[in-house]
PDB file of C-alpha atoms in Angstrom:
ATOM      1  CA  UNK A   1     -22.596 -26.361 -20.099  1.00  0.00           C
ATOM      2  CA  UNK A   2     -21.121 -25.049 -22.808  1.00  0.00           C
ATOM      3  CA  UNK A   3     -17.326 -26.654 -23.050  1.00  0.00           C
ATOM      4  CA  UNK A   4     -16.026 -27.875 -19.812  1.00  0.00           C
ATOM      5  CA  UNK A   5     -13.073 -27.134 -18.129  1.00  0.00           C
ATOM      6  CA  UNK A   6     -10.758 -29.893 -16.625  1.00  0.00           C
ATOM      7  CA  UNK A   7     -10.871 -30.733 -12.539  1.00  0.00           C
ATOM      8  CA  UNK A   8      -7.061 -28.757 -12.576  1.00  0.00           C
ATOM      9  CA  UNK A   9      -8.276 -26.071 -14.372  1.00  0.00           C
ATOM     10  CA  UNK A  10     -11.015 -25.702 -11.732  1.00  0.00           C
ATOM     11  CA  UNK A  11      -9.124 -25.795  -8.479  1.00  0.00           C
ATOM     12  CA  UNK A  12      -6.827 -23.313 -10.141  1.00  0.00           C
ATOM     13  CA  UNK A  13      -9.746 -20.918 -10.660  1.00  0.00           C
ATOM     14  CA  UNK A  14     -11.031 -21.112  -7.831  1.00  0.00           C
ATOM     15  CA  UNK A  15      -7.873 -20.820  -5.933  1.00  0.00           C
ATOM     16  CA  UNK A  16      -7.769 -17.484  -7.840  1.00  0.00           C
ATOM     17  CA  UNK A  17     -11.527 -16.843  -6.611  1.00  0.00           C
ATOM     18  CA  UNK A  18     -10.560 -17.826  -3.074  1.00  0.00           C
ATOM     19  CA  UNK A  19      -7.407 -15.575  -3.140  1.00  0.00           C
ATOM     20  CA  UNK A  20      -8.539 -12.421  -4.334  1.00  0.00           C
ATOM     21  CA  UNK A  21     -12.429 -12.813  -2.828  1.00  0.00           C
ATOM     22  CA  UNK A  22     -11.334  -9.761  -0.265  1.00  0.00           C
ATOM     23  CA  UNK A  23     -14.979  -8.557   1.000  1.00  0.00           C
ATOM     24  CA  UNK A  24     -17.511 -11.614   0.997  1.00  0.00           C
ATOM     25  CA  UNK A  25     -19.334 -13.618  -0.830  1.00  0.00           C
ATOM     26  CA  UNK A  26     -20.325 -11.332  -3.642  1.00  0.00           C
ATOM     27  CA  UNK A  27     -16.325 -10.313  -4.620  1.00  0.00           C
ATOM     28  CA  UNK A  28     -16.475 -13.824  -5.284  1.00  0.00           C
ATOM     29  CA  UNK A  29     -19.657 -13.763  -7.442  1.00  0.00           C
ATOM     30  CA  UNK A  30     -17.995 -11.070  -9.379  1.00  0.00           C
ATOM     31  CA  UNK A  31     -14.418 -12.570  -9.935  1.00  0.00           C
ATOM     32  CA  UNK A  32     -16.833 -16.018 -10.146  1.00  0.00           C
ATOM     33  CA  UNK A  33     -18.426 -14.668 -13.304  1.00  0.00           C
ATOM     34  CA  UNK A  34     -14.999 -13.027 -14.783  1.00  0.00           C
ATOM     35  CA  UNK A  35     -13.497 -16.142 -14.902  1.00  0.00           C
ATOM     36  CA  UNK A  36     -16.170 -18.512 -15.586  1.00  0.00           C
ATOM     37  CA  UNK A  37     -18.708 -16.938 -17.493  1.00  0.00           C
ATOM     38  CA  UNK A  38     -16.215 -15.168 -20.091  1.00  0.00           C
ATOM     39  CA  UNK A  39     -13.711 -18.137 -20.982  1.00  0.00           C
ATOM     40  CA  UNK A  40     -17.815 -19.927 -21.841  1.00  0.00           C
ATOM     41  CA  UNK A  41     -17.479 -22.712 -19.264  1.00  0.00           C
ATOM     42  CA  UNK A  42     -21.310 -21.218 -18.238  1.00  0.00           C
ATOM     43  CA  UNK A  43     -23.743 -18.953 -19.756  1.00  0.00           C
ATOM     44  CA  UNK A  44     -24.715 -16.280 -18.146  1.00  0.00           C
ATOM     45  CA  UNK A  45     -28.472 -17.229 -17.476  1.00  0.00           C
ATOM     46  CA  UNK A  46     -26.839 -20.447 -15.970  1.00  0.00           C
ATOM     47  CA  UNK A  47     -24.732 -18.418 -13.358  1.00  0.00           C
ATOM     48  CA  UNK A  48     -27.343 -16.331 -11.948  1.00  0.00           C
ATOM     49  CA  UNK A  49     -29.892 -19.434 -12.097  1.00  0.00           C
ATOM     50  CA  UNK A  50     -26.718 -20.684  -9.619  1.00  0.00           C
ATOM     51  CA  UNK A  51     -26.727 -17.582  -8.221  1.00  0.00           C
ATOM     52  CA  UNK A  52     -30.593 -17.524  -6.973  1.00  0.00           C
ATOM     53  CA  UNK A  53     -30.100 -21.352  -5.776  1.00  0.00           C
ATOM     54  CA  UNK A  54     -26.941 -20.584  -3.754  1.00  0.00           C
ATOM     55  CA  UNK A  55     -28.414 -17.787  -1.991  1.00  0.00           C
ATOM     56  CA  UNK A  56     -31.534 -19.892  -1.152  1.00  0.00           C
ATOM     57  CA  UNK A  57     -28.919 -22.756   0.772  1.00  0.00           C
ATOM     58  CA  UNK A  58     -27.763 -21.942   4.051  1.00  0.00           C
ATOM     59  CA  UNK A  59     -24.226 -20.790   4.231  1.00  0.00           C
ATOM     60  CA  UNK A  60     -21.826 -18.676   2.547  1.00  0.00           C
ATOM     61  CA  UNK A  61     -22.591 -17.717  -1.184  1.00  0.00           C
ATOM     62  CA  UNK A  62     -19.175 -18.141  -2.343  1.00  0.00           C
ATOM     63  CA  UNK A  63     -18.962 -21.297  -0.858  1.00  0.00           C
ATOM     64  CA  UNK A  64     -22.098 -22.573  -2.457  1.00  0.00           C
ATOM     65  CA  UNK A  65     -21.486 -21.270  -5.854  1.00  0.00           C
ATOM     66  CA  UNK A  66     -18.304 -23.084  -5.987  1.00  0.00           C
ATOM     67  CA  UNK A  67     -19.969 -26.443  -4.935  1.00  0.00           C
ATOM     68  CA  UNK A  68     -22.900 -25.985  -7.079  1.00  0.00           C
ATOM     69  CA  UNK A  69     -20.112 -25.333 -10.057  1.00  0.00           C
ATOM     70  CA  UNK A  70     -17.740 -28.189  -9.297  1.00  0.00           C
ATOM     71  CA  UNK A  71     -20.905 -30.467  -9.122  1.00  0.00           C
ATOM     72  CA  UNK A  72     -22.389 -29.376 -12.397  1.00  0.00           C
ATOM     73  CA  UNK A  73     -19.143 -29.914 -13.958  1.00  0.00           C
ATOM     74  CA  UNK A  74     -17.628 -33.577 -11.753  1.00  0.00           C
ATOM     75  CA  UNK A  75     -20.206 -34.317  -9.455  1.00  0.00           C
ATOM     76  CA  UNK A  76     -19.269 -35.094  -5.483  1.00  0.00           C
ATOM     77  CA  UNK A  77     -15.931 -35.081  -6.784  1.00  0.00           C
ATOM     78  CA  UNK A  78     -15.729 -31.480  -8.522  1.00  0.00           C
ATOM     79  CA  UNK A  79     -17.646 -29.599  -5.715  1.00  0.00           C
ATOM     80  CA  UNK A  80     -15.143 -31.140  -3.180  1.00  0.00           C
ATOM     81  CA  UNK A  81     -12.482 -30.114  -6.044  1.00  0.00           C
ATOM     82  CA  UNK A  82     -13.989 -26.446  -5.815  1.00  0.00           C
ATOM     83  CA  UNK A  83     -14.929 -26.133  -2.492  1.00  0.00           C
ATOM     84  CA  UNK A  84     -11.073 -27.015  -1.596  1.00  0.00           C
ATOM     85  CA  UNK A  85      -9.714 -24.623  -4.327  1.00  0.00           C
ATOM     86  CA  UNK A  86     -11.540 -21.940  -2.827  1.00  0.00           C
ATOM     87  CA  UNK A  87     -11.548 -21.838   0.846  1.00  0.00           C
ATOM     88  CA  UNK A  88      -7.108 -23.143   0.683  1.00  0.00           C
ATOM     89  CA  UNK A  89      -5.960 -19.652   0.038  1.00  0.00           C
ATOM     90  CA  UNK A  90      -8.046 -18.049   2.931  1.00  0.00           C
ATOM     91  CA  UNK A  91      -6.845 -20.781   5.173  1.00  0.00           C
ATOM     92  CA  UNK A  92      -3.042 -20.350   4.371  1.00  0.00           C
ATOM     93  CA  UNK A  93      -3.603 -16.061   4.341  1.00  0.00           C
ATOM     94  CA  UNK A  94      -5.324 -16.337   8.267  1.00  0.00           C
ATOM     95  CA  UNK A  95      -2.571 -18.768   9.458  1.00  0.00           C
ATOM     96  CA  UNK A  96       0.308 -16.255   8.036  1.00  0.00           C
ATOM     97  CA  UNK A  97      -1.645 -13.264   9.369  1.00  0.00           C
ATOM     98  CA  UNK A  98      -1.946 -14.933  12.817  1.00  0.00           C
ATOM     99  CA  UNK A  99       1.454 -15.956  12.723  1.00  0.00           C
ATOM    100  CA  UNK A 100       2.788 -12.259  12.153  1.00  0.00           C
ATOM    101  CA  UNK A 101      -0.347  -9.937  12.893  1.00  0.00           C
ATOM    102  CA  UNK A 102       0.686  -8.651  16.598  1.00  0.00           C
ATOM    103  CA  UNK A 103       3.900  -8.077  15.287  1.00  0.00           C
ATOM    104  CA  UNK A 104       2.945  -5.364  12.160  1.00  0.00           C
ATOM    105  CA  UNK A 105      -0.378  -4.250  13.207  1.00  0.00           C
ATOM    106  CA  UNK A 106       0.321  -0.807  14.058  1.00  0.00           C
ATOM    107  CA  UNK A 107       3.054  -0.228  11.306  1.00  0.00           C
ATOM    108  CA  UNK A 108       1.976   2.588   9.247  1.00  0.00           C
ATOM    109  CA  UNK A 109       1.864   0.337   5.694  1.00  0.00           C
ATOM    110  CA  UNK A 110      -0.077  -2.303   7.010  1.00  0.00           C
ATOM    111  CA  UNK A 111      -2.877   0.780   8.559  1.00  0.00           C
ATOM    112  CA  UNK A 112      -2.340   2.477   5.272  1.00  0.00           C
ATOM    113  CA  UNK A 113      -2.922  -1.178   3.146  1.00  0.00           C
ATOM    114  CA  UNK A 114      -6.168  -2.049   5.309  1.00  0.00           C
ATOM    115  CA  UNK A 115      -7.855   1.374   4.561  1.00  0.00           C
ATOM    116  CA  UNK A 116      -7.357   1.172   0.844  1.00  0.00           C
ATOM    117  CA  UNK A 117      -8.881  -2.172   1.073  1.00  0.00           C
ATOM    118  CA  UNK A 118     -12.241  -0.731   2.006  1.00  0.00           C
ATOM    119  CA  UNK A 119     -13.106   1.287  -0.482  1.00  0.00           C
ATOM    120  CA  UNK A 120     -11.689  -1.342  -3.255  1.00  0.00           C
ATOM    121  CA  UNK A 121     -13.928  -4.061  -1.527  1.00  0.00           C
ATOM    122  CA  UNK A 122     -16.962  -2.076  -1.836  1.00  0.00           C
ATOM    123  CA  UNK A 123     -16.781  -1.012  -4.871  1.00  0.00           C
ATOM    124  CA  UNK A 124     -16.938  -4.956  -5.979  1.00  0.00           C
ATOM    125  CA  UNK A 125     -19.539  -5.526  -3.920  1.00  0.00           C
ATOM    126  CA  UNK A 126     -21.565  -2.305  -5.510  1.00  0.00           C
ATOM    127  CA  UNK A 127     -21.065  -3.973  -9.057  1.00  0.00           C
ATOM    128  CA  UNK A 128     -22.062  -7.527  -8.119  1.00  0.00           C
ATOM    129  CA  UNK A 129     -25.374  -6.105  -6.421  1.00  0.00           C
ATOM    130  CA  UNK A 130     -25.914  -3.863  -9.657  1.00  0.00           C
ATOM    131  CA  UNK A 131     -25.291  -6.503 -11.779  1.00  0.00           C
ATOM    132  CA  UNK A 132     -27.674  -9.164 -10.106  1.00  0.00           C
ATOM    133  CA  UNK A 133     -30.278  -5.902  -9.677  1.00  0.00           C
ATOM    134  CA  UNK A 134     -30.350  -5.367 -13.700  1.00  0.00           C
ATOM    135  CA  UNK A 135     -30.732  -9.283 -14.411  1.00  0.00           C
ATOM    136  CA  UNK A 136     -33.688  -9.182 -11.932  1.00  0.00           C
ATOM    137  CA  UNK A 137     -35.368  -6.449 -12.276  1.00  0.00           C
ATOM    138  CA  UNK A 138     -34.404  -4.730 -16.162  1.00  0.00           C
ATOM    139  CA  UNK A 139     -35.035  -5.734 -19.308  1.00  0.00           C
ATOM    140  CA  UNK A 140     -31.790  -4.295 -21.911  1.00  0.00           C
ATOM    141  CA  UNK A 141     -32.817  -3.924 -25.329  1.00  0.00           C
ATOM    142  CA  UNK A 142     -31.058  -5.104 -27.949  1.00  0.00           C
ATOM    143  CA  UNK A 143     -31.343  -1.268 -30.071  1.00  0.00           C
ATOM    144  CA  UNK A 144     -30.828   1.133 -26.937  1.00  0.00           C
ATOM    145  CA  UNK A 145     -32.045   3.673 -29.421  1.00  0.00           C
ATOM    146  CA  UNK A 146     -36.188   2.178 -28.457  1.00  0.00           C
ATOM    147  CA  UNK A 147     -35.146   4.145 -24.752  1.00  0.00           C
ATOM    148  CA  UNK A 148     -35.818   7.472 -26.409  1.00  0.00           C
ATOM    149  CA  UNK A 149     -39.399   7.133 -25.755  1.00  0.00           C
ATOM    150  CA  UNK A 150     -41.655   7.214 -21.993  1.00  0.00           C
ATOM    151  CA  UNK A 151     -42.761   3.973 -23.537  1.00  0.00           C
ATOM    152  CA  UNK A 152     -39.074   2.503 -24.231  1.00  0.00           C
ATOM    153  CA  UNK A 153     -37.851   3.176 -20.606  1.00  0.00           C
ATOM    154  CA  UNK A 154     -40.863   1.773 -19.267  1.00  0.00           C
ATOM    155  CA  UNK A 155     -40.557  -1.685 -21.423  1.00  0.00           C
ATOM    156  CA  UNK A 156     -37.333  -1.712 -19.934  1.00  0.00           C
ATOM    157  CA  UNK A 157     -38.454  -2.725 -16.616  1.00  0.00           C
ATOM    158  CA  UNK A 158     -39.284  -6.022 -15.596  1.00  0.00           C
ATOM    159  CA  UNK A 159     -42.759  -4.666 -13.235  1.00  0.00           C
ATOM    160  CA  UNK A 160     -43.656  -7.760 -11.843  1.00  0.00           C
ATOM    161  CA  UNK A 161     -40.241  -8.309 -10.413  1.00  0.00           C
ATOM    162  CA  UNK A 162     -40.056  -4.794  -9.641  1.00  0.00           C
ATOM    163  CA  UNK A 163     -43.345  -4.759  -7.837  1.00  0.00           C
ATOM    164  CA  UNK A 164     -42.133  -8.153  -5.636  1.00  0.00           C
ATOM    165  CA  UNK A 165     -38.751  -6.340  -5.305  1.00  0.00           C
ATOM    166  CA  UNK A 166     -40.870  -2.838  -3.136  1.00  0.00           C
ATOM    167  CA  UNK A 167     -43.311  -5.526  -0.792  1.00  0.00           C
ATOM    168  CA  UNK A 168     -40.216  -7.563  -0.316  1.00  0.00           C
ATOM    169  CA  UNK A 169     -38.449  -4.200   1.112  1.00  0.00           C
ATOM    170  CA  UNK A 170     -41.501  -2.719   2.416  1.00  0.00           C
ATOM    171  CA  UNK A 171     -42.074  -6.342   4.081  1.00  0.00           C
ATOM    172  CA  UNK A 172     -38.744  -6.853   5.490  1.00  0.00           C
ATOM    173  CA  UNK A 173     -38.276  -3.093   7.053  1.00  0.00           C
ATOM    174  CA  UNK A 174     -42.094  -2.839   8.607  1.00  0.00           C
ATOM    175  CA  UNK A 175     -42.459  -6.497   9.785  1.00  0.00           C
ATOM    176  CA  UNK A 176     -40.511  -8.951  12.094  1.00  0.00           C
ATOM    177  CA  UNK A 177     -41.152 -11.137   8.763  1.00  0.00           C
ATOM    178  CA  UNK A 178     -38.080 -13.736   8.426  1.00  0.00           C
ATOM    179  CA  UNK A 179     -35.809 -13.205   5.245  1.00  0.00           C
ATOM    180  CA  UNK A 180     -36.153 -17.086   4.338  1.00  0.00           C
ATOM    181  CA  UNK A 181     -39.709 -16.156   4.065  1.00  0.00           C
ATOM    182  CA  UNK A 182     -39.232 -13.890   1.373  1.00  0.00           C
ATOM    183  CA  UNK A 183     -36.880 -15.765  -0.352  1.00  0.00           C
ATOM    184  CA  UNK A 184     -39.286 -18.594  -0.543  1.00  0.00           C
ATOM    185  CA  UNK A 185     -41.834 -16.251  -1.787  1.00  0.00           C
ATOM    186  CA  UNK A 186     -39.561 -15.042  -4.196  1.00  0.00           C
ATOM    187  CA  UNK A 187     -38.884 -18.986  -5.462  1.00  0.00           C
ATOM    188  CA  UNK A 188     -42.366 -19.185  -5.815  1.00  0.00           C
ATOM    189  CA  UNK A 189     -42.729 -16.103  -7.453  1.00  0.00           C
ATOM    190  CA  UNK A 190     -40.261 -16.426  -9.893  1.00  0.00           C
ATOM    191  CA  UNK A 191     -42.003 -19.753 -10.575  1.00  0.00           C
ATOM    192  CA  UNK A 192     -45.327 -18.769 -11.292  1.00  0.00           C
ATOM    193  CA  UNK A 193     -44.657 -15.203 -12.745  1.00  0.00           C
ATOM    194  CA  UNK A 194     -41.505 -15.028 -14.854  1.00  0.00           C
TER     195      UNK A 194
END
């Protein structure tokens, strides 16, 4: 850890997480690595090294990114710290929106407010998966002038990973082959090869 931010500081962040994460898990990833990564609490190696083990534990990835944060930084203490900060606002927005749902549901603002949130949402999601799928599976130079070259855009591909990345598909759409299967394989892949 690079400088460490102070158990307050931490709740408030990921209150912020909690209350903007509209869309899953990997909103939160995103807004997780805004907030995080950029003020230099982690490096970025050290958030999608989180990243890989929070997707390997059962649950939510949100939810285990913000344990596995609060514990690097305070122990039992900080994930409890983080897990709180992060789960309060969703709890306070679904007992407001249950209180008053029935009543505005069919108004013409809230319709017009839940369609705009769709496209928003994925467009988060698409730049959390495309940033986890370059950090996997590319390679950026440092002089982007090398990709002029066959040879430049092909060092810019990480093969190995790319080559796990096709059998993994291939695997998972032709075969009744369980996901943690392949995520195992993966651990042990990333183990032995990278």
């Amino acid at each position: 850890m690079t400088n460490q931010p102070s158990l307050l500081l931490l709740f408030g962040i990921f209150f912020y997480v909690g209350l903007f994460t509209i869309g899953g898990g990997l909103v939160a990833l995103t807004l997780m690595q805004q907030t995080i990564v950029s003020r230099g609490y982690i490096t970025q190696d050290q958030f999608y090294n989180m990243v890989a083990i929070s997707e390997s534990t059962p649950g939510p990835i949100g939810m285990n990114m913000a344990t596995y944060i609060g514990n690097e930084f305070y122990g039992v203490p900080g994930a409890l710290i983080t897990t709180t900060g992060q789960v309060l606002p969703s709890i306070i927005c679904i007992l407001l929106i249950a209180h008053f749902f029935s009543k505005f549901q069919e108004r013409p603002l809230v319709k017009a407010a839940f369609s705009c949130l769709r496209p928003a949402t994925t467009g988060i999601i698409l730049v959390a998966a495309a940033q986890v799928f370059s950090l996997a599976l590319l390679i950026i130079p440092q002089d982007l002038m090398q990709l002029t070259s066959i040879s430049g855009w092909a060092a810019l591909f990480r093969w190995q990973s790319v080559l796990f990345y096709l059998i993994a598909i291939v695997l998972l759409a032709k075969t009744k082959i369980h996901p943690v299967l392949i995520v195992a394989a993966g651990a042990v892949f990333g183990i032995l090869f990278l």
